PDB file of C-alpha atoms in Angstrom:
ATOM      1  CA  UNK S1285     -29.980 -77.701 -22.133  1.00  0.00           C
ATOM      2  CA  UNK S1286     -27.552 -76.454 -23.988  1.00  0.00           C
ATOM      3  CA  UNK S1287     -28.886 -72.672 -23.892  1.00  0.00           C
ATOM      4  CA  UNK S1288     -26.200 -69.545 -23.307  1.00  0.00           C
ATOM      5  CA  UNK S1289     -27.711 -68.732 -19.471  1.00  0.00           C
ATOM      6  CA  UNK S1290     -25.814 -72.677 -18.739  1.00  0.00           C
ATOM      7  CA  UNK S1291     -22.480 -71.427 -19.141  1.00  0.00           C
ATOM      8  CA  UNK S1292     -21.349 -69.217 -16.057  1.00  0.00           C
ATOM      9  CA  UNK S1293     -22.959 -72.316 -13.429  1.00  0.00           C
ATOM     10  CA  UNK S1294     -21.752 -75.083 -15.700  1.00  0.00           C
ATOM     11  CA  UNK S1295     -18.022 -73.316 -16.107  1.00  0.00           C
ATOM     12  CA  UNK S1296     -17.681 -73.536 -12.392  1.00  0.00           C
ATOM     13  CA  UNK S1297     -19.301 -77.162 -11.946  1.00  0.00           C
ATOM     14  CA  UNK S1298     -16.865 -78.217 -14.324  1.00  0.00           C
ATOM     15  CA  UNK S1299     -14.031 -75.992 -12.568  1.00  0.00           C
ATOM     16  CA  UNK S1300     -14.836 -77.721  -9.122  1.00  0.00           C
ATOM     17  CA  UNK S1301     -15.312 -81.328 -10.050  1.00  0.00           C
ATOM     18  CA  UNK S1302     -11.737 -81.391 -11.900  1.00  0.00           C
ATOM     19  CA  UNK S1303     -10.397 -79.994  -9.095  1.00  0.00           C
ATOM     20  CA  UNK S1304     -11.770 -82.783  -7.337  1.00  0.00           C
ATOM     21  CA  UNK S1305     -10.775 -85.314 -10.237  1.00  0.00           C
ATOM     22  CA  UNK S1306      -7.060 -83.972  -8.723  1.00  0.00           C
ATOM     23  CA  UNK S1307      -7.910 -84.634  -5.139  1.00  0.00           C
ATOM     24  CA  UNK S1308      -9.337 -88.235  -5.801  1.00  0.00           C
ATOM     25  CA  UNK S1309      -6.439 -89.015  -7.804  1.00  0.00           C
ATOM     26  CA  UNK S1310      -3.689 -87.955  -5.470  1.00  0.00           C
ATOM     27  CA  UNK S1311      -6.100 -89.298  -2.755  1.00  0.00           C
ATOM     28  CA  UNK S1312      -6.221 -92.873  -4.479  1.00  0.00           C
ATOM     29  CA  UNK S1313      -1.897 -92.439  -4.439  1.00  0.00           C
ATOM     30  CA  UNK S1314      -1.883 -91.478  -0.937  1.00  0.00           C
ATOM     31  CA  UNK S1315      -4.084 -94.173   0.289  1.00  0.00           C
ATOM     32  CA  UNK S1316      -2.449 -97.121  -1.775  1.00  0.00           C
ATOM     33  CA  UNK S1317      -5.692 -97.450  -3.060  1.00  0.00           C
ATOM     34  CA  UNK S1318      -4.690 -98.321  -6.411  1.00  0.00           C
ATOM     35  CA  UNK S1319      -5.449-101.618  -6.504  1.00  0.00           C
ATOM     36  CA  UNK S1320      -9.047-101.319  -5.010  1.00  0.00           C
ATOM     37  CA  UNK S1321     -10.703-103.038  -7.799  1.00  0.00           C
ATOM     38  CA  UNK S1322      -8.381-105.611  -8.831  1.00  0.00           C
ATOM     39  CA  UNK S1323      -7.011-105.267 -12.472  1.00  0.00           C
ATOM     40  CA  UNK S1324     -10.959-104.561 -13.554  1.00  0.00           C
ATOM     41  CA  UNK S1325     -11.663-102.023 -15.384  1.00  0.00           C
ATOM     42  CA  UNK S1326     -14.403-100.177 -16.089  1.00  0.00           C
ATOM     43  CA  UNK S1327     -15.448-102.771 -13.982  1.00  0.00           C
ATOM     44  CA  UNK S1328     -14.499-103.778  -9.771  1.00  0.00           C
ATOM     45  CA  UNK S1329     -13.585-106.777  -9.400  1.00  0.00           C
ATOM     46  CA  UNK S1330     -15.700-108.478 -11.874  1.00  0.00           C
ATOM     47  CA  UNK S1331     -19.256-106.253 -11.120  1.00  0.00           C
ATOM     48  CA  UNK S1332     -20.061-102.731 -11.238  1.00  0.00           C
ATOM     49  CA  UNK S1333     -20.647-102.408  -7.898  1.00  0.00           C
ATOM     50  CA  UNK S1334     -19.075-105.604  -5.705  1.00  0.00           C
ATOM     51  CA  UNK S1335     -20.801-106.678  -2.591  1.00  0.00           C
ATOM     52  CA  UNK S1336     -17.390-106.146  -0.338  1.00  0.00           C
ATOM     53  CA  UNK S1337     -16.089-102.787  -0.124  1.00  0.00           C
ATOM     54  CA  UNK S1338     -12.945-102.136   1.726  1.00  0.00           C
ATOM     55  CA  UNK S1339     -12.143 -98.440   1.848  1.00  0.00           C
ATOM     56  CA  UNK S1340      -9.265 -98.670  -1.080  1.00  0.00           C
ATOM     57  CA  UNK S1341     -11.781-100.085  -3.156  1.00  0.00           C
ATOM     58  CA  UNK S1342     -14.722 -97.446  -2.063  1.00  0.00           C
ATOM     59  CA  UNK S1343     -11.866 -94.317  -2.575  1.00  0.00           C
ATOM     60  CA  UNK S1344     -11.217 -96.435  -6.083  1.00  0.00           C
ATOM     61  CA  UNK S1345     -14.898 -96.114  -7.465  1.00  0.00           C
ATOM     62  CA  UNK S1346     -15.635 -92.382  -5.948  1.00  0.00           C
ATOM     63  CA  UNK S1347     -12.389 -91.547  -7.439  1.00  0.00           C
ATOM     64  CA  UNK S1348     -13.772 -93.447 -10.881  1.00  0.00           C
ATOM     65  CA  UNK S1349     -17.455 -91.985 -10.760  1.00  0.00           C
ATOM     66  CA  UNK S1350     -15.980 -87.929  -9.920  1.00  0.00           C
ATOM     67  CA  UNK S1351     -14.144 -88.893 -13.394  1.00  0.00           C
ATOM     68  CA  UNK S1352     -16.996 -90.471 -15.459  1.00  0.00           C
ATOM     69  CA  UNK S1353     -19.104 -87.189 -14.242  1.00  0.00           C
ATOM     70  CA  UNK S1354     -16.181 -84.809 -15.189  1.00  0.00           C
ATOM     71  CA  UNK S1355     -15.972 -86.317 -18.764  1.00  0.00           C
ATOM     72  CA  UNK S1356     -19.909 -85.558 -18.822  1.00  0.00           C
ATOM     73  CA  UNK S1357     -19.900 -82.419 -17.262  1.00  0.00           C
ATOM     74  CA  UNK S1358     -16.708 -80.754 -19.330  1.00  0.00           C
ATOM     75  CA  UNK S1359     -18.279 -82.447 -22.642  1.00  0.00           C
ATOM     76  CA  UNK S1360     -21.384 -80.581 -21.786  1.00  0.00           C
ATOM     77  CA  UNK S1361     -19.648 -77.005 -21.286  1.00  0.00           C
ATOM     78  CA  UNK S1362     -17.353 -77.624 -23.876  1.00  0.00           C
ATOM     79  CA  UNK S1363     -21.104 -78.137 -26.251  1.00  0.00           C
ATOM     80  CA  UNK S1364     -22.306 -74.877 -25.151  1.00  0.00           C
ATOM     81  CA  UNK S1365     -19.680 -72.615 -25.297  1.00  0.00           C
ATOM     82  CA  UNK S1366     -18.769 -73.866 -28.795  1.00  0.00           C
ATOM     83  CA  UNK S1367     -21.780 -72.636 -29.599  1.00  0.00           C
ATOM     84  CA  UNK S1368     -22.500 -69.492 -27.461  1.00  0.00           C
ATOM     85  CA  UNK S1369     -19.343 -67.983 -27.362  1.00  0.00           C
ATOM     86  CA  UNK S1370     -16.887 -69.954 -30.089  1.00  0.00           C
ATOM     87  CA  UNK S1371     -16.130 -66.525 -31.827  1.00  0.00           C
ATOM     88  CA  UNK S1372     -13.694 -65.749 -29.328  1.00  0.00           C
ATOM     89  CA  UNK S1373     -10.378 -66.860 -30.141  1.00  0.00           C
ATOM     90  CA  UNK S1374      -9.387 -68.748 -27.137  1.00  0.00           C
ATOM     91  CA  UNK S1375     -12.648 -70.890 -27.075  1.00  0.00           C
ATOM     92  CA  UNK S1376     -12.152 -73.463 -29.145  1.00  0.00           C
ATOM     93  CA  UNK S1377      -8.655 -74.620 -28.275  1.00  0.00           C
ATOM     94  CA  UNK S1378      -9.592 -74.590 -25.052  1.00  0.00           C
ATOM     95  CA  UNK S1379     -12.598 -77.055 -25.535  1.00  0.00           C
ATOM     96  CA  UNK S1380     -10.449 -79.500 -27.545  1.00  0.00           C
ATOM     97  CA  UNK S1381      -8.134 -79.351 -25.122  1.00  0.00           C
ATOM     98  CA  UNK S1382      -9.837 -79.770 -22.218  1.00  0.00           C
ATOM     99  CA  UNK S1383     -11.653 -82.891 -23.732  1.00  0.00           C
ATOM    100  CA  UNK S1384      -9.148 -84.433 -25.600  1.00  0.00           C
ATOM    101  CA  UNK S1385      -6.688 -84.430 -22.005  1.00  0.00           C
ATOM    102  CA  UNK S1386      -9.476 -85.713 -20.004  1.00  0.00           C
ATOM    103  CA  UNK S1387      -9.628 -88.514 -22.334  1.00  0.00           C
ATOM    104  CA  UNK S1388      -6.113 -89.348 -22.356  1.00  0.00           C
ATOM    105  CA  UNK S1389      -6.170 -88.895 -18.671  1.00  0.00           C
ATOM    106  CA  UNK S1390      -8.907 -91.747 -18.194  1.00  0.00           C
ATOM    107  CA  UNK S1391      -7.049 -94.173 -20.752  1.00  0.00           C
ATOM    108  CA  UNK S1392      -3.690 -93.667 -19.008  1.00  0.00           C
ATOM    109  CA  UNK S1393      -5.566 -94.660 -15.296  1.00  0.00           C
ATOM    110  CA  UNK S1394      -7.393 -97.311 -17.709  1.00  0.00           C
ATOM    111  CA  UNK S1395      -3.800 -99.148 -18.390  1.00  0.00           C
ATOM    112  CA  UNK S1396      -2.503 -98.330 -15.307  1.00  0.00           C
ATOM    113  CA  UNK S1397      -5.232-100.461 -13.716  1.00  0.00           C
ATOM    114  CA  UNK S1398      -5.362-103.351 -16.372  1.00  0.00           C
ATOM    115  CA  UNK S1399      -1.118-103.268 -16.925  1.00  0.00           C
ATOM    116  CA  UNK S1400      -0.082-102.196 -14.432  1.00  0.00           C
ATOM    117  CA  UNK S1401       2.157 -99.646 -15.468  1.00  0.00           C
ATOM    118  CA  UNK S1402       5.747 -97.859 -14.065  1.00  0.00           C
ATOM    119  CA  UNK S1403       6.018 -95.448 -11.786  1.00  0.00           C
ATOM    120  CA  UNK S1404       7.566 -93.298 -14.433  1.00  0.00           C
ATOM    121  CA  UNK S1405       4.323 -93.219 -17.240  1.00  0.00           C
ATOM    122  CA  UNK S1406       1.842 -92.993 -13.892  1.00  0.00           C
ATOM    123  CA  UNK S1407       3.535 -90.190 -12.786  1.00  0.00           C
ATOM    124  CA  UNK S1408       2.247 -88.377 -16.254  1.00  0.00           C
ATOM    125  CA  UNK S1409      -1.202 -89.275 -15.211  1.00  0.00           C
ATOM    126  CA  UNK S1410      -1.705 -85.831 -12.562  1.00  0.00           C
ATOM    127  CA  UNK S1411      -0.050 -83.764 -14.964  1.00  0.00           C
ATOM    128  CA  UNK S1412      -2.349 -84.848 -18.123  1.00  0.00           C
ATOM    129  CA  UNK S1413      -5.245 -84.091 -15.690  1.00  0.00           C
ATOM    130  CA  UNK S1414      -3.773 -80.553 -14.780  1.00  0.00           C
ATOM    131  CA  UNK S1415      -3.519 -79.843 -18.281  1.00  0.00           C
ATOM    132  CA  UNK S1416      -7.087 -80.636 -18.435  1.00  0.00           C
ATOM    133  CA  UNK S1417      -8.297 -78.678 -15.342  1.00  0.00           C
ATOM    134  CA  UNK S1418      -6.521 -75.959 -16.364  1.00  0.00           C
ATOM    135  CA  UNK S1419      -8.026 -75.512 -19.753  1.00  0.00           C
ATOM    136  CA  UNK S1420     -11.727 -75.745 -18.079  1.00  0.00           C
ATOM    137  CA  UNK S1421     -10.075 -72.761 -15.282  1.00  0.00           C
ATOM    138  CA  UNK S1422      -9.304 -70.411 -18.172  1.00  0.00           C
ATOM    139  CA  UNK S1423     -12.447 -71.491 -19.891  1.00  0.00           C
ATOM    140  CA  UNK S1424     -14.507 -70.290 -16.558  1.00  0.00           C
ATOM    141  CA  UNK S1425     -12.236 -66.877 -16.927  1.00  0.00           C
ATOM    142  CA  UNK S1426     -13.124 -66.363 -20.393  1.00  0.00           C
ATOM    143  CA  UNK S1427     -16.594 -66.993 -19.399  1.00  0.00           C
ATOM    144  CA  UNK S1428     -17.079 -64.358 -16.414  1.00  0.00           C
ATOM    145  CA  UNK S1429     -15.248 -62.059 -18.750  1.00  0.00           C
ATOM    146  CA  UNK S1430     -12.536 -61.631 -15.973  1.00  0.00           C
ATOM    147  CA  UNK S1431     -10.313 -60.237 -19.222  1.00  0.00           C
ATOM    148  CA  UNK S1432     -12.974 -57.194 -19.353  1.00  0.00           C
ATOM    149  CA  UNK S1433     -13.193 -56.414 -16.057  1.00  0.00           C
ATOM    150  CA  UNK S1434      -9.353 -56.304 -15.288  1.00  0.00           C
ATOM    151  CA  UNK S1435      -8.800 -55.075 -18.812  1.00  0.00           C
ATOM    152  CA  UNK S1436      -6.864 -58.132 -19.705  1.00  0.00           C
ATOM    153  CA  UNK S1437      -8.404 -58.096 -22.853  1.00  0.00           C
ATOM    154  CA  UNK S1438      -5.873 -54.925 -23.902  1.00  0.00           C
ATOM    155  CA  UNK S1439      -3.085 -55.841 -21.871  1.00  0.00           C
ATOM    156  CA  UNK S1440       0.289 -56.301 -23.283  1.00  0.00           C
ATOM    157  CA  UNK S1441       3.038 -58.725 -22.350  1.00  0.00           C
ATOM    158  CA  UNK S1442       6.534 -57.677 -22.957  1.00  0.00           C
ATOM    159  CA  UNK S1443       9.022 -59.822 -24.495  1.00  0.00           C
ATOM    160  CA  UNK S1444      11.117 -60.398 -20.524  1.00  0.00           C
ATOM    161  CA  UNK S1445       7.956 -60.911 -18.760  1.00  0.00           C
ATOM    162  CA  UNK S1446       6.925 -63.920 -21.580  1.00  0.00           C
ATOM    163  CA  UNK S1447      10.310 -65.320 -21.160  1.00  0.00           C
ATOM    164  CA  UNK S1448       9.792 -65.697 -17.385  1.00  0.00           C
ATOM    165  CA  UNK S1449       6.999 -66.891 -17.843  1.00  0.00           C
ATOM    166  CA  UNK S1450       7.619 -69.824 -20.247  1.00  0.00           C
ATOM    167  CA  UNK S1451      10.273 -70.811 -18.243  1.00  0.00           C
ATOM    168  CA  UNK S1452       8.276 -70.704 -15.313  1.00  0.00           C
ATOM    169  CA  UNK S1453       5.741 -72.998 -16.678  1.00  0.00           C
ATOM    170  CA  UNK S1454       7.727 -75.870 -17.579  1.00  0.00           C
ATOM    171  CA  UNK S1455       9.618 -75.639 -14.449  1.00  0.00           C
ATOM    172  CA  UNK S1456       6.363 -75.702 -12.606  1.00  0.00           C
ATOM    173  CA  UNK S1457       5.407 -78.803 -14.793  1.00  0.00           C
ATOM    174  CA  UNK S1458       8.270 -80.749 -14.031  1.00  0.00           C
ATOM    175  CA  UNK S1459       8.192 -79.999 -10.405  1.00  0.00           C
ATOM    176  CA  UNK S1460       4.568 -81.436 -10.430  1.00  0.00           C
ATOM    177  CA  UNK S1461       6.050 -84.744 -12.449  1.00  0.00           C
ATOM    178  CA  UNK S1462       8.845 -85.004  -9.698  1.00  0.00           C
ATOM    179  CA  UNK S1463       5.849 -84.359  -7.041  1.00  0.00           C
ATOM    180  CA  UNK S1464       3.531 -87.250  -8.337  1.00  0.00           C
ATOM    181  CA  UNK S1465       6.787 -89.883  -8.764  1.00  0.00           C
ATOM    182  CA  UNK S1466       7.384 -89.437  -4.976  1.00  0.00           C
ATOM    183  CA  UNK S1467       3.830 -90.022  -4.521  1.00  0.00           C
ATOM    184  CA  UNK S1468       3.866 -93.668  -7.288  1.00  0.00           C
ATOM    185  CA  UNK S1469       7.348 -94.301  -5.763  1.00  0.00           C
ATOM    186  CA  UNK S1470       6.470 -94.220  -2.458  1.00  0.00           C
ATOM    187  CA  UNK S1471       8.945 -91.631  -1.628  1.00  0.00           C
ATOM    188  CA  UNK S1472       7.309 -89.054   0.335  1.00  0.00           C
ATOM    189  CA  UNK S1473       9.554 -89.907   3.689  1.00  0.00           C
ATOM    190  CA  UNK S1474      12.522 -90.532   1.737  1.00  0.00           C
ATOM    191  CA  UNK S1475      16.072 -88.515   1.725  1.00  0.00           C
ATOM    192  CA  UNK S1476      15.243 -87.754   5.529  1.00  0.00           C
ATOM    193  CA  UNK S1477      14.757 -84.461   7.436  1.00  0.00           C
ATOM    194  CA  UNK S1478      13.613 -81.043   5.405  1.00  0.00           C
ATOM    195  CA  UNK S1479      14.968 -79.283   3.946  1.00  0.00           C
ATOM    196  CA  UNK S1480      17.930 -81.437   4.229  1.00  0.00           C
ATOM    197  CA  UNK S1481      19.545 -84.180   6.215  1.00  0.00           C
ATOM    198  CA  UNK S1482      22.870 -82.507   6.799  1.00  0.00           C
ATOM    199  CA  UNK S1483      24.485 -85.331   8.645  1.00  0.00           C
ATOM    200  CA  UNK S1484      24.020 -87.581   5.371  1.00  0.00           C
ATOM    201  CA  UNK S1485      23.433 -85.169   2.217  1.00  0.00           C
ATOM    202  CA  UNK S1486      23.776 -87.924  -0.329  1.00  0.00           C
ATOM    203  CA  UNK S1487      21.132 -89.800  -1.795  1.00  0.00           C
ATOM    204  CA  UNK S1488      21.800 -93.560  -1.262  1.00  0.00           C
ATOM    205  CA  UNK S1489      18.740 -95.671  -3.105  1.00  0.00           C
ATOM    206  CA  UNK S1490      15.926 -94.653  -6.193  1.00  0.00           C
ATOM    207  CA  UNK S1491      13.568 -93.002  -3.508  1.00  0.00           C
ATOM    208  CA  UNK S1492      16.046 -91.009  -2.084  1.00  0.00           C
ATOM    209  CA  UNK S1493      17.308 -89.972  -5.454  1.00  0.00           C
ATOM    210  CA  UNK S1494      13.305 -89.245  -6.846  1.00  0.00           C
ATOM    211  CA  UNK S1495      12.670 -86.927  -3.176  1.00  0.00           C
ATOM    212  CA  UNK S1496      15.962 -85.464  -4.150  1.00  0.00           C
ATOM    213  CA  UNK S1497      15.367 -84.388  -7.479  1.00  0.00           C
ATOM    214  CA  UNK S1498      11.709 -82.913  -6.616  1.00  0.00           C
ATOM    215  CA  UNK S1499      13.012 -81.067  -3.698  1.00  0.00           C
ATOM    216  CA  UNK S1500      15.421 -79.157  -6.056  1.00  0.00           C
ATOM    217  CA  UNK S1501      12.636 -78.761  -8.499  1.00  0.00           C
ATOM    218  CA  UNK S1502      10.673 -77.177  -6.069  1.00  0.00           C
ATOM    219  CA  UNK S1503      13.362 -74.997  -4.927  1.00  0.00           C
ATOM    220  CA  UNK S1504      14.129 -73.956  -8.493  1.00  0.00           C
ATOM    221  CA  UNK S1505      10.219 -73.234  -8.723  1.00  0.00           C
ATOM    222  CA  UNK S1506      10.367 -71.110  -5.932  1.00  0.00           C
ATOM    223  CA  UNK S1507      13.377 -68.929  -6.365  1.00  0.00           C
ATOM    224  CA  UNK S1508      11.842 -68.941 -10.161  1.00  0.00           C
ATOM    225  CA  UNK S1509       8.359 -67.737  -9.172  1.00  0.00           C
ATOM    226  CA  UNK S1510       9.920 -65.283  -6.606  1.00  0.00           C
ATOM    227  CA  UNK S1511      12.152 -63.555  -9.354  1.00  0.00           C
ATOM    228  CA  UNK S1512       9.290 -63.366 -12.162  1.00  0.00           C
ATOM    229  CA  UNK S1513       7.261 -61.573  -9.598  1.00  0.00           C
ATOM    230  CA  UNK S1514       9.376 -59.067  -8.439  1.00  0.00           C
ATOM    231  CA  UNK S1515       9.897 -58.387 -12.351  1.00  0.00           C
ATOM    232  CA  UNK S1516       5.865 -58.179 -12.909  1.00  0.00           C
ATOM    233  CA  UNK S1517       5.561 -56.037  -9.448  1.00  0.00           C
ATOM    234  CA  UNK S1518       8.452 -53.443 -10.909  1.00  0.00           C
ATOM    235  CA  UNK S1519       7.232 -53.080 -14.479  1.00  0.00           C
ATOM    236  CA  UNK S1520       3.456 -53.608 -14.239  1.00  0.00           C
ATOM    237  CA  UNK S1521       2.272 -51.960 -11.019  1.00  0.00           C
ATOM    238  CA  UNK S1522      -0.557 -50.134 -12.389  1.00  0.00           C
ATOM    239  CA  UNK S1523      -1.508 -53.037 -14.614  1.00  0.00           C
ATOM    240  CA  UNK S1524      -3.878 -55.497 -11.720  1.00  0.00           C
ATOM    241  CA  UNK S1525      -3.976 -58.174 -14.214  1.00  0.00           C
ATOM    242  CA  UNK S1526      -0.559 -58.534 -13.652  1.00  0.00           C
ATOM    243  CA  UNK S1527      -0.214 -57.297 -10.328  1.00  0.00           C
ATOM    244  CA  UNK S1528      -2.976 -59.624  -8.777  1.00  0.00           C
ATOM    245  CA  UNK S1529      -2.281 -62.707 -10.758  1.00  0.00           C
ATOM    246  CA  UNK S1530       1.878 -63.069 -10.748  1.00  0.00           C
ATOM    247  CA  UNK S1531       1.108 -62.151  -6.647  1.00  0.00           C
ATOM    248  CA  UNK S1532      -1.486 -65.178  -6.434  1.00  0.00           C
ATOM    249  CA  UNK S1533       1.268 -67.375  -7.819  1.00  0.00           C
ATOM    250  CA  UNK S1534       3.897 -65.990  -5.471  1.00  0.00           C
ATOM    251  CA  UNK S1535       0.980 -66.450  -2.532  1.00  0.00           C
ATOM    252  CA  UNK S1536       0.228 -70.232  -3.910  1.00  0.00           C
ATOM    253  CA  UNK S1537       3.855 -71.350  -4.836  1.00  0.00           C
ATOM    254  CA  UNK S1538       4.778 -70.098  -0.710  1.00  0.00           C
ATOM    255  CA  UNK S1539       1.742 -72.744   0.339  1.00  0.00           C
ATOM    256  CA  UNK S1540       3.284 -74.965  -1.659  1.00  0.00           C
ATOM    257  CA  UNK S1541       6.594 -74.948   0.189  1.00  0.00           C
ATOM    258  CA  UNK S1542       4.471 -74.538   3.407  1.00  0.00           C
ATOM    259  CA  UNK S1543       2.599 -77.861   2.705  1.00  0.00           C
ATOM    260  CA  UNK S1544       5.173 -79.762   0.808  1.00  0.00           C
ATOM    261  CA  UNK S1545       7.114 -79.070   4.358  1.00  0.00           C
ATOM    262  CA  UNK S1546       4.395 -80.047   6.488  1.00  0.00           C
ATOM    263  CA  UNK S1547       3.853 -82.806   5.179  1.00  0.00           C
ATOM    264  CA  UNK S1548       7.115 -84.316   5.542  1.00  0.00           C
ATOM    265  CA  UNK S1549       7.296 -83.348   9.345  1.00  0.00           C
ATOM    266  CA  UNK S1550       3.887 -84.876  10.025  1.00  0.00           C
ATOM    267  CA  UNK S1551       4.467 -88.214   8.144  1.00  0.00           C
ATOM    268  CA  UNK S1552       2.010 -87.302   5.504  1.00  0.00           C
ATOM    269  CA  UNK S1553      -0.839 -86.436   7.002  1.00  0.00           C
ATOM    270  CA  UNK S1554      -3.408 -87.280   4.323  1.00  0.00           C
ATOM    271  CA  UNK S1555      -5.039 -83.553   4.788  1.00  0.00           C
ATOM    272  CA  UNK S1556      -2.162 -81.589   4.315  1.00  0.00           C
ATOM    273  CA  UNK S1557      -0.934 -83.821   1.775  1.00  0.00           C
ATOM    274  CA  UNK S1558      -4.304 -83.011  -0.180  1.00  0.00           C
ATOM    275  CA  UNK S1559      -3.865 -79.385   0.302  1.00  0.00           C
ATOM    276  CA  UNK S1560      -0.774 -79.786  -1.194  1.00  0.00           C
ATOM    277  CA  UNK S1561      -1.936 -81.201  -4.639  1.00  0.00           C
ATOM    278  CA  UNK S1562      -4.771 -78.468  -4.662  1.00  0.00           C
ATOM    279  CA  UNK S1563      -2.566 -75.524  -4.795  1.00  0.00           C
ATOM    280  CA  UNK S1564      -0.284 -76.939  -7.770  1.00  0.00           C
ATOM    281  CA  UNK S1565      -3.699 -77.582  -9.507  1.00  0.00           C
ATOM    282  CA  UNK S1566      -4.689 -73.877  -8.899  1.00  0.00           C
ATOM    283  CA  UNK S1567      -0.609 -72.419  -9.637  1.00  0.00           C
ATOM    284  CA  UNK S1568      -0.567 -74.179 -12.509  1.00  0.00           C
ATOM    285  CA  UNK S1569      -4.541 -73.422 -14.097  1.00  0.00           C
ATOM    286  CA  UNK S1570      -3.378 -69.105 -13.017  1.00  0.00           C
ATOM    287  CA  UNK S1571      -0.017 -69.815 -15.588  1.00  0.00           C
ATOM    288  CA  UNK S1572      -2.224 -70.989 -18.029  1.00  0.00           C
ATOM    289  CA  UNK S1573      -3.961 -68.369 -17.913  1.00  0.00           C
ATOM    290  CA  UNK S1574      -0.984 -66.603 -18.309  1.00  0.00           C
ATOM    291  CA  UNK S1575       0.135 -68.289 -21.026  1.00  0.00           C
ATOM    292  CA  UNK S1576      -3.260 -67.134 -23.086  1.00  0.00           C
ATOM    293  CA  UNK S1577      -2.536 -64.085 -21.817  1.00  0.00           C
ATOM    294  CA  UNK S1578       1.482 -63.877 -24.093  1.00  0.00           C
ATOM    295  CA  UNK S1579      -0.290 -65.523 -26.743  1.00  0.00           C
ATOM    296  CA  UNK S1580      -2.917 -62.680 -27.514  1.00  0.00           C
ATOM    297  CA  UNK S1581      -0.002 -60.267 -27.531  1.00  0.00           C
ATOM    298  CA  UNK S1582       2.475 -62.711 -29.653  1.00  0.00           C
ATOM    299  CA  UNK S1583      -1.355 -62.863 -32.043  1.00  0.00           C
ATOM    300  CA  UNK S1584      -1.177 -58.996 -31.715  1.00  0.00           C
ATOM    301  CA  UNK S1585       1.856 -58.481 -33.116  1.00  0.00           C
ATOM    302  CA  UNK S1586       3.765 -58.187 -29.933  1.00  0.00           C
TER     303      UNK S1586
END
């Protein structure tokens, strides 16, 4: 069970059921769903399985039971590779990590069920889970020894490059905060046409204000993402660590925009809406891996 040969299949189990964890969650936002089981929880509406099931309340328990099975799942990787391959620096963070967010993740959707808590602390709860599924991504990386085969393992990060970098993480974070408080604050259609409603450019009420603010984020994460990869692309181009992985984030951060735009024009279609959340998941588990990336060279001396 908890034997070496576990880790490649159980790395990407755990990979694609957090990525699913995001889905369900944004899902369960999308669909005003909630409220599906009352203010029970770990319990529905007084029983672990009630006889009447609306469809908030079924998106509600899948949404629950992809989470219980992540915790189980992650807790099991995290076991073996401890073991297997804890010798490698990364390794253990990463397990602690991964758990200990997950955790936090299901006690925050815990009190936001049984309080009822603001817009403002549910927003937190995606990006707590990103943290999460993006500790289990590099994790899977470590694991298939990507870092060997693209010689990441040697690779060193200049001092500009980590400074984009940094900067482009937390501006990526708090784009994804601004994304999830349209989504609790019901603000998705809010502050009119995209990119902007030039007849009426001022934000009259809290939702147009919240769509506001995450429309420049995502802007600023754009022009961001576009300037750190032309940097990478003019001082790394024989390095494909570098090369492949800032382009992915240039590729995801455009289907971002693409989606993000989309959405708005076809008032939220619940699919594209979806695809929307699973690219942020992915752009922000690649800077992650990024980040380990700066950290072996700060480790190194750098």
């Amino acid at each position: 069970m908890f034997k070496k040969q576990n880790l490649k299949w159980l790395s990407i189990l755990a990979t694609i059921i957090m990525a699913f964890v995001q889905l369900g969650g944004a899902l369960v936002t999308k669909t005003g769903s909630a409220d599906g089981c009352g203010s029970d929880w770990p319990l529905c509406h007084g029983a672990f399985l009630p006889q009447n099931l609306p469809i908030q309340t079924l998106i509600e328990l899948s949404h629950r039971a992809v989470s219980g099975l992540s915790l189980m799942v992650v807790l099991w990787l995290t076991i073996v590779a401890w073991k297997h391959i804890g010798h490698i620096k990364e390794v253990k963070p990463l397990c602690m990590i991964s758990v200990g967010f997950l955790l936090l993740q299901a006690l925050i959707g815990a009190a936001a069920v049984m309080w009822q808590q603001n817009s403002y602390v549910l927003a937190l709860h995606f990006g707590i889970s990103l943290i999460s599924f993006s500790s289990v991504f590099v994790l899977t990386l470590i694991i298939y020894e990507i870092d060997q085969k693209y010689e990441a393992d040697e690779l060193f990060i200049r001092k500009p490059l980590r400074v984009y970098t940094w900067i482009m993480a937390v501006i990526v974070y708090l784009t994804i905060y601004t994304g999830a408080l349209v989504r609790h604050k019901e603000a998705s259609l809010a502050y009119g046409a995209w990119p902007l409603p030039f007849n009426d450019l001022i934000p009259h009420n809290v939702a147009d204000w919240v769509n506001f603010a995450h429309r420049g984020m995502a802007f600023i994460a754009f022009v961001w993402i576009l300037i750190t990869f032309i940097h990478a692309i003019n001082h790394y181009q024989h390095n494909r660590t570098i090369r492949y992985g800032y382009t992915t984030a240039f590729i995801l951060v455009i289907l971002q925009v693409i989606t993000g735009a989309l959405s708005m024009m076809t008032n939220v279609n619940l699919f594209i809406a979806l695809l929307h959340a699973l690219f942020i998941t992915f752009l922000f588990g690649l800077i992650a891996y990024f980040i380990v990336l700066m950290l072996r060279t700060i480790r190194s001396g750098g």
